[in-house]
Short mmCIF file of C-alpha atoms and ligand atoms in Angstrom, two decimals:
data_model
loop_
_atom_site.label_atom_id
_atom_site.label_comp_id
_atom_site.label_asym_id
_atom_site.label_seq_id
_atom_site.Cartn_x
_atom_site.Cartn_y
_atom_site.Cartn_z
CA UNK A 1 0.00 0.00 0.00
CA UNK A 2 1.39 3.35 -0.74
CA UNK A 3 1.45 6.02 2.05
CA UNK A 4 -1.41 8.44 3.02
CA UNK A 5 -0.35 12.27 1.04
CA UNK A 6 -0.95 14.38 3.53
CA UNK A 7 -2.53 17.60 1.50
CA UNK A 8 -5.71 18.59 3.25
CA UNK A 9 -6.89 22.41 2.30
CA UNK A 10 -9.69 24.14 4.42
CA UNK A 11 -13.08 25.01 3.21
CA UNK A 12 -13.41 27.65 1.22
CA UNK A 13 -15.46 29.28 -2.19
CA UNK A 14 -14.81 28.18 -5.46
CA UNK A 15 -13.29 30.48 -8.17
CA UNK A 16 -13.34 30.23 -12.41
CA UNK A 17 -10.35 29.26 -13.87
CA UNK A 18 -9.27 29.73 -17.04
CA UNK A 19 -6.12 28.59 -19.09
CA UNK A 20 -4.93 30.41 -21.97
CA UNK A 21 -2.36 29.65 -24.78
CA UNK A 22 -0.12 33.03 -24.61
CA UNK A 23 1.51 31.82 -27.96
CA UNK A 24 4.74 30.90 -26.73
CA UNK A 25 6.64 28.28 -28.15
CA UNK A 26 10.29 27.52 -27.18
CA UNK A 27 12.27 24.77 -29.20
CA UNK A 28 15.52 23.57 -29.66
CA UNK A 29 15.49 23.45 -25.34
CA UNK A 30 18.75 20.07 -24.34
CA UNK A 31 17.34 17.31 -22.80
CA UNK A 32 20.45 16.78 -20.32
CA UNK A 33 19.93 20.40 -19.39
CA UNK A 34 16.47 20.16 -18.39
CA UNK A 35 16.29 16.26 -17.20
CA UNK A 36 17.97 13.46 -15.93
CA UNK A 37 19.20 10.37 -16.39
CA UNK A 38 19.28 11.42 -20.50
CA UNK A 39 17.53 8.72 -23.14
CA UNK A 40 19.29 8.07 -25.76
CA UNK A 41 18.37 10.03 -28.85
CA UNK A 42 16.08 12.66 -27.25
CA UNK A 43 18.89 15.56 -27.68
CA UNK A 44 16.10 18.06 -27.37
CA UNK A 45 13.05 18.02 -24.71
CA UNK A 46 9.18 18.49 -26.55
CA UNK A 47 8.42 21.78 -27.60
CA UNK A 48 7.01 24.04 -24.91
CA UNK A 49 3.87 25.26 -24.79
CA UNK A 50 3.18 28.68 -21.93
CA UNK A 51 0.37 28.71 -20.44
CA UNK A 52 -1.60 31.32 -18.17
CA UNK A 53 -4.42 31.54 -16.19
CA UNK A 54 -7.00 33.51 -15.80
CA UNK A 55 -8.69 33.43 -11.74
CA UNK A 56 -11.93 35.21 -11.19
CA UNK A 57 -13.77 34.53 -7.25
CA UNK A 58 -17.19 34.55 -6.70
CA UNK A 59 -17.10 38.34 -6.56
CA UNK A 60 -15.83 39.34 -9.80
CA UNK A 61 -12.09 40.22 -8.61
CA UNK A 62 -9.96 38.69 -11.32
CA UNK A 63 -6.44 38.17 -11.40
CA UNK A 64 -3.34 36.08 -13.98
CA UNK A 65 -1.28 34.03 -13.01
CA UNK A 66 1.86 34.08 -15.48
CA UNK A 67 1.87 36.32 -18.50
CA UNK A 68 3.65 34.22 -21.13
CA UNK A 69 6.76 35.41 -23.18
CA UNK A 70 6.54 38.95 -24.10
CA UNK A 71 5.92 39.35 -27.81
CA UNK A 72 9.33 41.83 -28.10
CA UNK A 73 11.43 39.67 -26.10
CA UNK A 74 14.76 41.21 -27.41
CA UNK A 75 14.01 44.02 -25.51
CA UNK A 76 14.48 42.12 -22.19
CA UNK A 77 16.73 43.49 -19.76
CA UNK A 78 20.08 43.04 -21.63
CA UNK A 79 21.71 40.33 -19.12
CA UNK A 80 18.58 38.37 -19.90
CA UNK A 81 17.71 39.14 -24.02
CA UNK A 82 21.99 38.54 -24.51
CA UNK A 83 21.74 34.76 -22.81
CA UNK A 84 18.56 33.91 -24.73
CA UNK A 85 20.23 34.56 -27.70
CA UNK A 86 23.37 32.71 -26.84
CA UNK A 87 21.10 29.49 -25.19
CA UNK A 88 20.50 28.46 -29.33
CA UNK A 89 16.94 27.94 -28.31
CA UNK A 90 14.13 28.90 -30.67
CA UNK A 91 11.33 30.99 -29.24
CA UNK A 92 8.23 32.43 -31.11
CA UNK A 93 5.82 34.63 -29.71
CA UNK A 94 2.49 35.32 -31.82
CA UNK A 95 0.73 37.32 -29.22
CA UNK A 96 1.10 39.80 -26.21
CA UNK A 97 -1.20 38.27 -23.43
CA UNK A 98 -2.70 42.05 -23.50
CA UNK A 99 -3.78 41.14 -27.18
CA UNK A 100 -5.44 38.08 -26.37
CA UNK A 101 -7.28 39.22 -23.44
CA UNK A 102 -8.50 42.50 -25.76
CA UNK A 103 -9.13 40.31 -28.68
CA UNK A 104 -12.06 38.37 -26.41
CA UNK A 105 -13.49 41.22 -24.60
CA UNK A 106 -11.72 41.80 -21.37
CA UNK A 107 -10.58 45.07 -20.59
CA UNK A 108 -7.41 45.01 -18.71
CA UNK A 109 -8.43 47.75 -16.25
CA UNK A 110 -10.48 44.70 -14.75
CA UNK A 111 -7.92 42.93 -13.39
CA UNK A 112 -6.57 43.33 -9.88
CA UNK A 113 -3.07 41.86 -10.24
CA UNK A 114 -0.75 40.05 -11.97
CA UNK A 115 1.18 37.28 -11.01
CA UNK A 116 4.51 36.09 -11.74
CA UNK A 117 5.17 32.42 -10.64
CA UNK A 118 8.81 33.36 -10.76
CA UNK A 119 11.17 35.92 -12.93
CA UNK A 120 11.95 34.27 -15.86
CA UNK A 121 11.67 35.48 -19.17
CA UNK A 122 9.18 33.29 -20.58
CA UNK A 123 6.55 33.49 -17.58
CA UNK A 124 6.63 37.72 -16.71
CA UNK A 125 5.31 38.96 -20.16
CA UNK A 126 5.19 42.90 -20.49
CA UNK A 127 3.30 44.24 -17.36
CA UNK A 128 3.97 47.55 -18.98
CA UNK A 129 0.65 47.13 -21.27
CA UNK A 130 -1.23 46.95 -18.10
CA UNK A 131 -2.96 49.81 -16.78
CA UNK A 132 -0.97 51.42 -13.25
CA UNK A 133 -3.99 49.84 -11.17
CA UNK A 134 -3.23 46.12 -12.07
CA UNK A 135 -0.51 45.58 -9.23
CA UNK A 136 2.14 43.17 -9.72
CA UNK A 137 2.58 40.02 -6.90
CA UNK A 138 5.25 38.41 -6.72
CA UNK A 139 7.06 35.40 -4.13
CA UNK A 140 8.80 35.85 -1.11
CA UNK A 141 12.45 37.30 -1.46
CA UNK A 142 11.95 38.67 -4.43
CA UNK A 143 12.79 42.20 -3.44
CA UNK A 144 15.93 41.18 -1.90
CA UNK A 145 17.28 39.56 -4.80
CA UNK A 146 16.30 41.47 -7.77
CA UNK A 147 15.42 44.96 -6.84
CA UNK A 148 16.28 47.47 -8.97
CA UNK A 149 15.44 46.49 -12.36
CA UNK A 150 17.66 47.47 -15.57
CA UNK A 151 19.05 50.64 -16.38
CA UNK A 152 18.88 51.37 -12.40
CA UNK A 153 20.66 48.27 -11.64
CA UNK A 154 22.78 47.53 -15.03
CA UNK A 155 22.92 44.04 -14.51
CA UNK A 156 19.49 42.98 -13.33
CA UNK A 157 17.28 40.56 -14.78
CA UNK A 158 14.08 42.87 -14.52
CA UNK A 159 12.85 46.08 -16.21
CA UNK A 160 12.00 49.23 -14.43
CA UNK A 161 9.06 49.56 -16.26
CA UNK A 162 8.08 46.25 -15.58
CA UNK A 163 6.73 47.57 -11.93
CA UNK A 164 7.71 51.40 -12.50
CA UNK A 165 4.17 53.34 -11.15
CA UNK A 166 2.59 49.93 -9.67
CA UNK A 167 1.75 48.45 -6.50
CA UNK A 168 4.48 45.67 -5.93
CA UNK A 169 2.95 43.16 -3.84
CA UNK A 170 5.87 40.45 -2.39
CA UNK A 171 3.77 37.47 -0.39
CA UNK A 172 4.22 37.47 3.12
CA UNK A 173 4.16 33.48 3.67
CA UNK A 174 4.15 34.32 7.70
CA UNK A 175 1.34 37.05 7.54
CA UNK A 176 -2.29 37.69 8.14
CA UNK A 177 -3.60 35.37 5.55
CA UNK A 178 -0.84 32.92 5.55
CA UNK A 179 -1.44 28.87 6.42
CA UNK A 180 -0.18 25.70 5.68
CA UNK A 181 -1.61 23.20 2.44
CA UNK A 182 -0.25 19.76 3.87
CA UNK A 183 3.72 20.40 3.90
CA UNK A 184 3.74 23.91 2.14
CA UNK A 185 3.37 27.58 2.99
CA UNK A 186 0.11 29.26 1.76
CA UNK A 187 -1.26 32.54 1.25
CA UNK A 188 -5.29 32.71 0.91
CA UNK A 189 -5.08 35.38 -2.01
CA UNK A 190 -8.34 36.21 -1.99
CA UNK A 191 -9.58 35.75 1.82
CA UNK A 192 -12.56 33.45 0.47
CA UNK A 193 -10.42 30.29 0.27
CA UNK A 194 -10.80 29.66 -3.81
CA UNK A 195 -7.10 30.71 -4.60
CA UNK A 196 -4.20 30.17 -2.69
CA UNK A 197 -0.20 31.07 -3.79
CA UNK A 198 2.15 27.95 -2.48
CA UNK A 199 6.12 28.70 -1.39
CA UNK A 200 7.62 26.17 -3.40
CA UNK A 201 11.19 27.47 -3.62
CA UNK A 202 13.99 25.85 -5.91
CA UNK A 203 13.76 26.50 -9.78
CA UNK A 204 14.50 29.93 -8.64
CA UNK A 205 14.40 32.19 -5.27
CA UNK A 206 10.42 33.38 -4.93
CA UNK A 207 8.89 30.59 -7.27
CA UNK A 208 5.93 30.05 -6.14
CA UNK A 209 2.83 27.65 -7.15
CA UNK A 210 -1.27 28.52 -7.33
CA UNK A 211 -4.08 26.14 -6.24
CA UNK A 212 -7.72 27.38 -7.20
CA UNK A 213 -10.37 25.70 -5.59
CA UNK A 214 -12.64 24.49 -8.76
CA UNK A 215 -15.22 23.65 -7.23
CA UNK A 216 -16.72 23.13 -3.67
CA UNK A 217 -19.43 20.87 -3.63
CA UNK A 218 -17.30 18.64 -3.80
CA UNK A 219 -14.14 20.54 -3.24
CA UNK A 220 -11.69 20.18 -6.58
CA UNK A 221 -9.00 21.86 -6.91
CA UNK A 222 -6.23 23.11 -10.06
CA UNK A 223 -2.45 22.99 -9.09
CA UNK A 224 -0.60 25.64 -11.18
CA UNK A 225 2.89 23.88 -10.62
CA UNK A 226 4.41 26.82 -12.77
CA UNK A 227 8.46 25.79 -13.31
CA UNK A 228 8.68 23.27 -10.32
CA UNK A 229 8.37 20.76 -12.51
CA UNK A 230 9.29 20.73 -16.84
CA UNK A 231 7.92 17.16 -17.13
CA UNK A 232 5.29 14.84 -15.77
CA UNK A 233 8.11 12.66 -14.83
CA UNK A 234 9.77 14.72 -12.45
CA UNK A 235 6.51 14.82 -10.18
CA UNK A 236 5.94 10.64 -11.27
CA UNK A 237 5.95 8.25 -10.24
CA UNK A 238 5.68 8.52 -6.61
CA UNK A 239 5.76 7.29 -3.13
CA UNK A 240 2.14 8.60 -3.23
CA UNK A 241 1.19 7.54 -6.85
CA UNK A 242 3.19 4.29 -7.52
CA UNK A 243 2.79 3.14 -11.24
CA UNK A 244 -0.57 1.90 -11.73
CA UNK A 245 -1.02 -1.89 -12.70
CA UNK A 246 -4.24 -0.64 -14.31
CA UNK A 247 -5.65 -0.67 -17.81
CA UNK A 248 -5.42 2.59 -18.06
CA UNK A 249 -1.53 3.16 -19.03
CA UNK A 250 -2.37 0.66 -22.51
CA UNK A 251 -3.20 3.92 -24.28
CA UNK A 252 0.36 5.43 -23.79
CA UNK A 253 2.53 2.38 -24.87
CA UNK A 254 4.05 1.38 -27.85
CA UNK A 255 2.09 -1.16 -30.24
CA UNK A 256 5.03 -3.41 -29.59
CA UNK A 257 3.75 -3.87 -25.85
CA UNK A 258 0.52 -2.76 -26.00
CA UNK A 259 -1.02 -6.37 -25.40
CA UNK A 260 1.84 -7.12 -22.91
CA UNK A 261 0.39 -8.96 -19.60
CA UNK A 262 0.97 -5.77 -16.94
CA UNK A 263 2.47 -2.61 -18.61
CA UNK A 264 3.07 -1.47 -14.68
CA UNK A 265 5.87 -4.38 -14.98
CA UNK A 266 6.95 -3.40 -17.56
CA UNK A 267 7.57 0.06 -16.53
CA UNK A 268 9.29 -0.96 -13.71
CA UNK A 269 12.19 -2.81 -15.29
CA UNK A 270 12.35 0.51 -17.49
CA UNK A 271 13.31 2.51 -14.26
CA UNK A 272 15.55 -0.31 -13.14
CA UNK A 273 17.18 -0.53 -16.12
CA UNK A 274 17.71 3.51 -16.13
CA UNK A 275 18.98 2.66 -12.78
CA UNK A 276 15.63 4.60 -10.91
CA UNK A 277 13.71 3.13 -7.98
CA UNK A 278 9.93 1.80 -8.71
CA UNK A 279 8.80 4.36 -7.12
CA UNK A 280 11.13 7.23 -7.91
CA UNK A 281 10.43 9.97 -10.70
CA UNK A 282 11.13 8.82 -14.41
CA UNK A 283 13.57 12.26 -13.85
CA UNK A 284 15.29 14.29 -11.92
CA UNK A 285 14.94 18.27 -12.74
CA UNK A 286 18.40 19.69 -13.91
CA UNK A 287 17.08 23.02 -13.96
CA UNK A 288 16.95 25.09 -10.57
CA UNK A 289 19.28 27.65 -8.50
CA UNK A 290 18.62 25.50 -5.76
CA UNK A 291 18.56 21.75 -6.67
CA UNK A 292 18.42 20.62 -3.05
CA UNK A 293 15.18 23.00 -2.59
CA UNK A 294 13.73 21.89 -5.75
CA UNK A 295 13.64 17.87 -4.57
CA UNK A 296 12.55 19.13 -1.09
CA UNK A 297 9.20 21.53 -3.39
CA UNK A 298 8.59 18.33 -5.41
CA UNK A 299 8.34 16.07 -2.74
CA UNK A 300 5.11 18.68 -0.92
CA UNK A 301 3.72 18.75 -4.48
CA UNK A 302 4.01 14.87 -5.08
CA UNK A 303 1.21 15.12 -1.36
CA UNK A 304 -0.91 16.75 -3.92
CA UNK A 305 -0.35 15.30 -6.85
CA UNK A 306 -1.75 11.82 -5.75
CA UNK A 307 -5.16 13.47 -4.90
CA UNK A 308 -7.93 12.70 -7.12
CA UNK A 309 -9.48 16.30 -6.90
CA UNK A 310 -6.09 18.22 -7.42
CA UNK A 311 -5.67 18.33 -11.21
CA UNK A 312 -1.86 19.36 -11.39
CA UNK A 313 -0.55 21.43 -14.58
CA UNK A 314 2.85 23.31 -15.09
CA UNK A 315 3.45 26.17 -17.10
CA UNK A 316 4.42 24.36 -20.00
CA UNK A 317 2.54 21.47 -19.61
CA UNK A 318 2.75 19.92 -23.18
CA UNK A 319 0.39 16.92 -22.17
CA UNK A 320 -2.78 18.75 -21.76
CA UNK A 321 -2.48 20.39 -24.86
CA UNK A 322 -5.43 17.86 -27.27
CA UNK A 323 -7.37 17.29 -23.73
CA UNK A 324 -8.62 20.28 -21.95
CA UNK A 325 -10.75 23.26 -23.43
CA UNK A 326 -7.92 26.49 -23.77
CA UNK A 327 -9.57 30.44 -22.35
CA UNK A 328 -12.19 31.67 -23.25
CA UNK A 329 -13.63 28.39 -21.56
CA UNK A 330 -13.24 27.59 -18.18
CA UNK A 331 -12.03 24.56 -17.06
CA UNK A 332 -13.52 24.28 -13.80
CA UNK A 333 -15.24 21.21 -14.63
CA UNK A 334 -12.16 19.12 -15.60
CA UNK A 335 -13.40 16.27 -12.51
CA UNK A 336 -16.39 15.39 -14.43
CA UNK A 337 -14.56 15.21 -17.50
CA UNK A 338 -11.65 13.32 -16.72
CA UNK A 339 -9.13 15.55 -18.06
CA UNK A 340 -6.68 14.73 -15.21
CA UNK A 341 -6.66 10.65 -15.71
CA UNK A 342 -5.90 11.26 -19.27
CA UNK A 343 -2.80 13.64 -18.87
CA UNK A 344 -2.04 11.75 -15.82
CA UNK A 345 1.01 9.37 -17.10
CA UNK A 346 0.87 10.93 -20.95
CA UNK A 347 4.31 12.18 -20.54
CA UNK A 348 5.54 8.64 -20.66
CA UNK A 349 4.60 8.52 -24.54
CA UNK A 350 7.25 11.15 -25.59
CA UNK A 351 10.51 8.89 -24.61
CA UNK A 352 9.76 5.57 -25.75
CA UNK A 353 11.72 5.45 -28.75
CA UNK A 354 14.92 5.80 -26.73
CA UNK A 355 14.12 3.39 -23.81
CA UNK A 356 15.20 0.00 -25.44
CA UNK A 357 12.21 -1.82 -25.31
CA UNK A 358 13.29 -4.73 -27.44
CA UNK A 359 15.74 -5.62 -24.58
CA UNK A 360 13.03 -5.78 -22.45
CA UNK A 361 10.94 -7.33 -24.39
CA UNK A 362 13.18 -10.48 -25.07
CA UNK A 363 13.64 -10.52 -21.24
ZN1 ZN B 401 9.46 28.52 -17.77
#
């Protein structure tokens, strides 16, 4: 039997959430940069996808969470624009998130805040095309480490205009409206319970996750995992979510197995053979300032992760992409459509090519 997660959120309201494409696209990303062990002819990881989302309570106050890539991203702060460049990777932009949000009938006075997961490049968009009243919220420390932004502070990673004339908001994880979510450090945005930011430290100082309460009768929930995780298999499997023996993972083999007794089995002498635990994550993230604080984030997110009413998506979550309905739906009612067993162990149909399955097949 696997052990209890131990995730349990208070009562609360329910708020509509809404995920939209900002248009991003970044290619040509290494594999060994991004995940560990490598497979063998997988130089590159997928394409990725950037999502947003769009949180509106029961009251009408509304809110993003992530922005996308901003559509001029050469004019970055320097230190950031120059490394892109030099990275090799390929990054297309269609659409300013401002556009989109226009384009469907929001006006972007309406909005309350905006909030970055974390600082990167691809998630902060141009806050600049907000209106002054839309504040900007970001994690905790994030003053200390990057305050000024460019030209004040040459070398920083931010813009000036980026907050210049807004309210910068930095979440207090020990204030008035902070509490715990099983292992992590909350903050109930709102004050209703239907959106709460999460401290998970690691892919960079003041990362930080969102959980909207979906609905609440029953209570479901969406976990915006933002950049703690860059693949399914760094969250899976788990202590909490062992690979299932079920029917269910048929759909994501290869032919060549397909009709194979129990696919869980065969899974499992895939991990040995990569020399990985049953248990343990297909990978191992490459990609944080803090690698021990990463493993300790996605260990508190693996507690939610193996709930059935916490549907978990990153940012660039490539596996939802043909499942879920994209803004201006909502996708509140992903529970009663399933969406979350289908993406569930999807990412494990990317890699099979370079996993040797004829070896194990003979065996
Ligand atoms: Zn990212």
């Amino acid at each position: 039997m696997a052990p209890q997660p131990d995730f349990q959120i208070p009562g609360g309201s329910a708020a509509s959430v809404k995920i939209i494409d900002t248009t991003s696209l970044i290619s040509k990303v290494n594999f060994v940069h991004t995940l560990g062990p490598a497979i063998e002819g997988v130089p590159y990881v997928p394409d990725c996808p950037v999502w947003s989302f769009l949180i509106e309570n029961a009251e009408g106050r509304k809110v993003l969470f992530d922005l996308g890539t901003r559509k001029d991203w050469k004019n970055l702060a320097p230190i950031v624009s120059n490394r892109l460049v030099k990275m090799g990777w390929e990054v297309t932009v269609e659409k300013n998130i401002t556009q989109i949000l226009e384009e469907n009938g929001f006006s972007l006075v309406s909005f309350e805040a905006v909030i970055w997961s974390h600082y990167h490049w691809d998630h902060i968009g141009n806050p600049a095309l907000f209106p002054k009243n839309v504040a900007l919220v970001v994690g905790s420390g994030f003053n200390d480490e990057f305050m000024p932004g460019y030209p004040a502070r040459e070398d920083s990673i931010l813009l000036e205009s980026d907050y210049e004339g807004r309210k910068l908001i930095e979440i207090d994880f020990q204030g008035s409206r902070s509490l715990k979510i099983g292992q992590m450090n909350a903050c109930d945005f709102f004050g209703d319970g239907s959106f709460y930011l999460l401290d998970a430290p690691g892919h960079t100082v003041a990362h930080i996750c969102g959980l909207v309460r979906t609905t609440s009768t029953p209570d479901t929930f969406i976990l915006m995992g933002a950049d703690s995780v860059h693949d399914g298999g760094e969250l899976r499997p788990s202590r909490f979510l062992p690979i299932p023996e079920s029917m269910n993972l048929r759909q994501f083999l290869p032919a060549s197995i397909q009709n194979a007794i129990c696919p869980g089995h065969i899974l499992e002498d895939i991990q040995r053979s990569r020399g990985r635990q049953a248990n343990e994550p297909f990978f191992t993230g490459n990609i944080a300032y803090d690698i021990p604080a990463l493993m300790q984030t996605i260990e508190k997110l693996q507690h939610a992760d193996a709930q059935k009413d916490v549907f978990f998506i990153y940012a660039h979550d490539r596996t939802i992409m043909d499942v879920v309905d994209f803004f201006p739906k909502q996708v509140n009612d992903w529970k009663s459509k399933g969406w979350a067993e289908l993406v569930k162990w999807a990412f494990l149909k990317e890699y099979w090519q370079g996993l040797r399955l004829d070896k194990l097949n003979a065996s």
